[in-house]
């Protein structure tokens, strides 16, 4: 009762000062209203003189007061401390979402900051730790595995790219220049974390145990492929490794990732969701919907943006005017950081910390990783048509993430030229063998196209299968001979 009386007295004080000039409220009255704010329950004199000699609220004041709070909870946001002095009334506004201060200066928020958001790094371009940089220590075992998988990913891209150029597979996308993002981020996660990728994260699967044979089977679309040959090459997926299947349309995975993360939150799981995407995704509506959804629902999801400078042939300066992607996180109320994507240690530390925040605080986190896309967008692209070749060569040689990390590992005495030679020789043999096996493995039967969606196929699917089989019989030369009917 005392708290309610104090609040009512404060409201009355505010209204009296504001409305007294119009002769609506007497300065000598302070009113206590019932919780419904429909009528006056008592009158208390407090002294003074403004406008109304009778010292009572007239009908106009009563109607105003009732209308203002008739169906609102605004009265619960009023704090007596804000109404102790006349000047305080001009200092701020209690508005849903938090108090907003006032200013007499006509000033717009700048379209960009005076300085760009800095980029976190641990190793310099020569692989030396930067002075006074703090980062989680990485063991020899972890560092060697990270480096070995970065080399394996690099070599896999070269071999599969050449296989596509030879006509042995139909399509391929490489991760050249982004090896550190793939492997270091994967190393920082738990195997229980769910990954929703874009299409340049095969290293995450490699780290989790997806074999070179698994990669080859998917690219060749044979019956050993987890997706039964239904997807384009490099559209990997594995429920065993908590890795959602890649989808060609960009950014569709972002709102989905938030929904998955919220389900983990409801089940109180000690895990988070990790959604990878490129800078081009920020031009899609799903990006904005996903980030806003995550912030409002406080979903434990880590958004990892590979800002590699290009959305196919569109440079980032033609995609947006903001300072990259990191500032977009703050706009949606998401904790964010910018990281050197060519620095494996920096990526590892940033993602490791972001994951801990997402799970312990149950919040979304945005990490922007800067790493130039050295390769063509895909085998359907020729990037030399829209960017200088010397620019590509500079990033490929001078800022190579694999070379930088190797220098650091070698300085620790954990790697040698002999081990390098043995690793590359072994990986090359495994890759060539995987391709030979995948190429000889038969394709999934035609019937597999229509299964795994419905428990009992509906009439329209049965009709489609019938039409397809009849067409194959009429035009057998138009269909692959190695596909079982």
Short mmCIF file of C-alpha atoms in Angstrom, two decimals, residues 120-290:
data_model
loop_
_atom_site.label_atom_id
_atom_site.label_comp_id
_atom_site.label_asym_id
_atom_site.label_seq_id
_atom_site.Cartn_x
_atom_site.Cartn_y
_atom_site.Cartn_z
CA UNK A 120 41.13 -9.36 -33.58
CA UNK A 121 44.25 -11.36 -34.34
CA UNK A 122 46.84 -13.43 -32.46
CA UNK A 123 49.50 -14.16 -35.09
CA UNK A 124 51.10 -11.60 -37.38
CA UNK A 125 51.57 -12.24 -41.10
CA UNK A 126 54.81 -14.11 -40.37
CA UNK A 127 53.19 -16.46 -37.87
CA UNK A 128 54.66 -14.81 -34.78
CA UNK A 129 52.44 -14.19 -31.72
CA UNK A 130 51.65 -10.51 -31.33
CA UNK A 131 53.10 -8.95 -28.19
CA UNK A 132 50.74 -8.76 -25.22
CA UNK A 133 48.07 -10.77 -26.99
CA UNK A 134 46.11 -13.09 -24.71
CA UNK A 135 44.72 -16.32 -26.08
CA UNK A 136 43.89 -19.82 -24.91
CA UNK A 137 46.91 -22.07 -25.13
CA UNK A 138 46.67 -24.77 -27.78
CA UNK A 139 48.25 -28.15 -27.13
CA UNK A 140 50.66 -29.83 -29.55
CA UNK A 141 48.10 -32.53 -30.34
CA UNK A 142 45.40 -30.02 -31.18
CA UNK A 143 47.70 -27.76 -33.18
CA UNK A 144 49.08 -30.62 -35.28
CA UNK A 145 45.59 -31.94 -36.02
CA UNK A 146 44.44 -28.46 -36.99
CA UNK A 147 47.34 -28.01 -39.35
CA UNK A 148 46.99 -31.52 -40.79
CA UNK A 149 43.31 -30.96 -41.57
CA UNK A 150 44.03 -27.56 -43.13
CA UNK A 151 46.52 -29.20 -45.50
CA UNK A 152 44.10 -32.06 -46.22
CA UNK A 153 41.30 -29.63 -47.03
CA UNK A 154 43.61 -27.65 -49.29
CA UNK A 155 44.70 -30.75 -51.19
CA UNK A 156 41.16 -32.12 -51.43
CA UNK A 157 40.07 -28.92 -53.14
CA UNK A 158 42.85 -29.19 -55.70
CA UNK A 159 42.15 -32.83 -56.57
CA UNK A 160 38.36 -32.52 -56.74
CA UNK A 161 38.59 -29.30 -58.73
CA UNK A 162 40.76 -31.10 -61.29
CA UNK A 163 38.30 -34.02 -61.32
CA UNK A 164 35.54 -31.61 -62.30
CA UNK A 165 37.67 -30.09 -65.04
CA UNK A 166 38.21 -33.62 -66.36
CA UNK A 167 34.44 -34.12 -66.53
CA UNK A 168 34.36 -36.77 -63.82
CA UNK A 169 32.06 -34.76 -61.53
CA UNK A 170 29.61 -32.05 -62.57
CA UNK A 171 30.40 -29.23 -60.14
CA UNK A 172 32.73 -28.17 -57.34
CA UNK A 173 33.44 -25.29 -54.96
CA UNK A 174 36.74 -24.89 -53.16
CA UNK A 175 37.67 -23.18 -49.90
CA UNK A 176 41.09 -21.84 -50.88
CA UNK A 177 41.98 -18.94 -48.60
CA UNK A 178 39.40 -19.97 -46.00
CA UNK A 179 41.03 -23.08 -44.57
CA UNK A 180 41.63 -21.46 -41.18
CA UNK A 181 37.98 -20.48 -40.87
CA UNK A 182 36.88 -24.05 -41.57
CA UNK A 183 39.25 -25.99 -39.37
CA UNK A 184 39.90 -23.57 -36.50
CA UNK A 185 36.20 -22.87 -35.97
CA UNK A 186 35.41 -26.59 -36.04
CA UNK A 187 38.16 -27.24 -33.48
CA UNK A 188 36.57 -24.71 -31.12
CA UNK A 189 33.18 -26.43 -31.16
CA UNK A 190 31.80 -29.50 -29.45
CA UNK A 191 30.61 -32.47 -31.47
CA UNK A 192 27.19 -31.91 -29.84
CA UNK A 193 26.87 -28.45 -31.39
CA UNK A 194 24.60 -28.43 -34.42
CA UNK A 195 25.99 -26.92 -37.61
CA UNK A 196 23.91 -25.27 -40.33
CA UNK A 197 26.42 -24.51 -43.11
CA UNK A 198 26.33 -22.58 -46.32
CA UNK A 199 28.42 -24.33 -48.99
CA UNK A 200 32.03 -23.55 -48.11
CA UNK A 201 32.39 -25.44 -44.82
CA UNK A 202 33.58 -28.96 -45.73
CA UNK A 203 36.41 -28.53 -43.24
CA UNK A 204 33.93 -28.67 -40.38
CA UNK A 205 32.82 -32.11 -41.55
CA UNK A 206 36.44 -33.18 -42.10
CA UNK A 207 37.27 -32.23 -38.52
CA UNK A 208 34.29 -34.19 -37.21
CA UNK A 209 35.30 -37.41 -38.94
CA UNK A 210 33.73 -37.27 -42.40
CA UNK A 211 36.21 -39.30 -44.47
CA UNK A 212 37.75 -38.47 -47.83
CA UNK A 213 35.76 -41.40 -49.19
CA UNK A 214 32.57 -39.81 -47.84
CA UNK A 215 33.40 -36.57 -49.65
CA UNK A 216 34.13 -38.40 -52.89
CA UNK A 217 30.92 -40.46 -52.70
CA UNK A 218 28.85 -37.31 -52.28
CA UNK A 219 30.50 -35.49 -55.17
CA UNK A 220 30.00 -38.50 -57.43
CA UNK A 221 26.45 -39.07 -56.17
CA UNK A 222 26.74 -42.84 -55.85
CA UNK A 223 24.73 -45.20 -53.66
CA UNK A 224 27.19 -44.74 -50.76
CA UNK A 225 26.36 -41.03 -50.63
CA UNK A 226 24.41 -40.05 -47.48
CA UNK A 227 22.07 -38.04 -49.70
CA UNK A 228 21.58 -40.93 -52.16
CA UNK A 229 22.72 -38.82 -55.08
CA UNK A 230 19.89 -36.30 -54.78
CA UNK A 231 22.05 -33.25 -54.17
CA UNK A 232 24.58 -31.34 -56.25
CA UNK A 233 28.25 -32.02 -55.47
CA UNK A 234 29.63 -30.24 -52.33
CA UNK A 235 26.11 -30.11 -50.86
CA UNK A 236 27.18 -32.28 -47.96
CA UNK A 237 25.11 -33.37 -45.00
CA UNK A 238 25.47 -35.85 -42.18
CA UNK A 239 23.12 -36.39 -39.26
CA UNK A 240 25.81 -38.54 -37.67
CA UNK A 241 28.06 -35.49 -37.46
CA UNK A 242 25.29 -33.00 -36.54
CA UNK A 243 25.81 -31.26 -39.86
CA UNK A 244 22.65 -30.14 -41.66
CA UNK A 245 22.57 -30.65 -45.42
CA UNK A 246 23.77 -27.70 -47.48
CA UNK A 247 21.06 -25.78 -49.32
CA UNK A 248 21.82 -23.93 -52.56
CA UNK A 249 19.64 -20.85 -51.88
CA UNK A 250 21.70 -18.61 -49.62
CA UNK A 251 20.69 -17.45 -46.13
CA UNK A 252 17.78 -19.89 -45.79
CA UNK A 253 19.70 -21.62 -43.01
CA UNK A 254 19.79 -18.56 -40.74
CA UNK A 255 16.16 -18.39 -39.51
CA UNK A 256 16.21 -22.20 -39.36
CA UNK A 257 19.31 -22.10 -37.16
CA UNK A 258 17.55 -19.84 -34.69
CA UNK A 259 14.62 -22.24 -34.46
CA UNK A 260 16.96 -25.16 -33.86
CA UNK A 261 18.85 -23.14 -31.23
CA UNK A 262 15.64 -22.24 -29.45
CA UNK A 263 14.73 -25.92 -29.26
CA UNK A 264 18.08 -26.58 -27.56
CA UNK A 265 17.26 -23.80 -25.12
CA UNK A 266 13.86 -25.29 -24.32
CA UNK A 267 15.47 -28.70 -23.71
CA UNK A 268 18.24 -27.07 -21.60
CA UNK A 269 20.97 -28.69 -23.72
CA UNK A 270 24.61 -27.92 -23.07
CA UNK A 271 25.18 -27.10 -26.72
CA UNK A 272 24.59 -24.38 -29.27
CA UNK A 273 23.86 -23.98 -32.96
CA UNK A 274 26.46 -22.63 -35.36
CA UNK A 275 25.30 -21.04 -38.61
CA UNK A 276 27.85 -20.26 -41.32
CA UNK A 277 27.20 -17.80 -44.13
CA UNK A 278 29.00 -15.48 -46.54
CA UNK A 279 28.90 -11.70 -46.86
CA UNK A 280 26.46 -12.02 -49.76
CA UNK A 281 23.88 -13.52 -47.39
CA UNK A 282 23.56 -10.17 -45.63
CA UNK A 283 21.76 -8.90 -48.74
CA UNK A 284 19.02 -11.47 -48.22
CA UNK A 285 15.92 -10.92 -46.12
CA UNK A 286 16.52 -14.18 -44.23
CA UNK A 287 19.70 -12.69 -42.78
CA UNK A 288 17.85 -9.82 -41.15
CA UNK A 289 14.92 -11.97 -40.05
CA UNK A 290 17.30 -14.54 -38.60
#
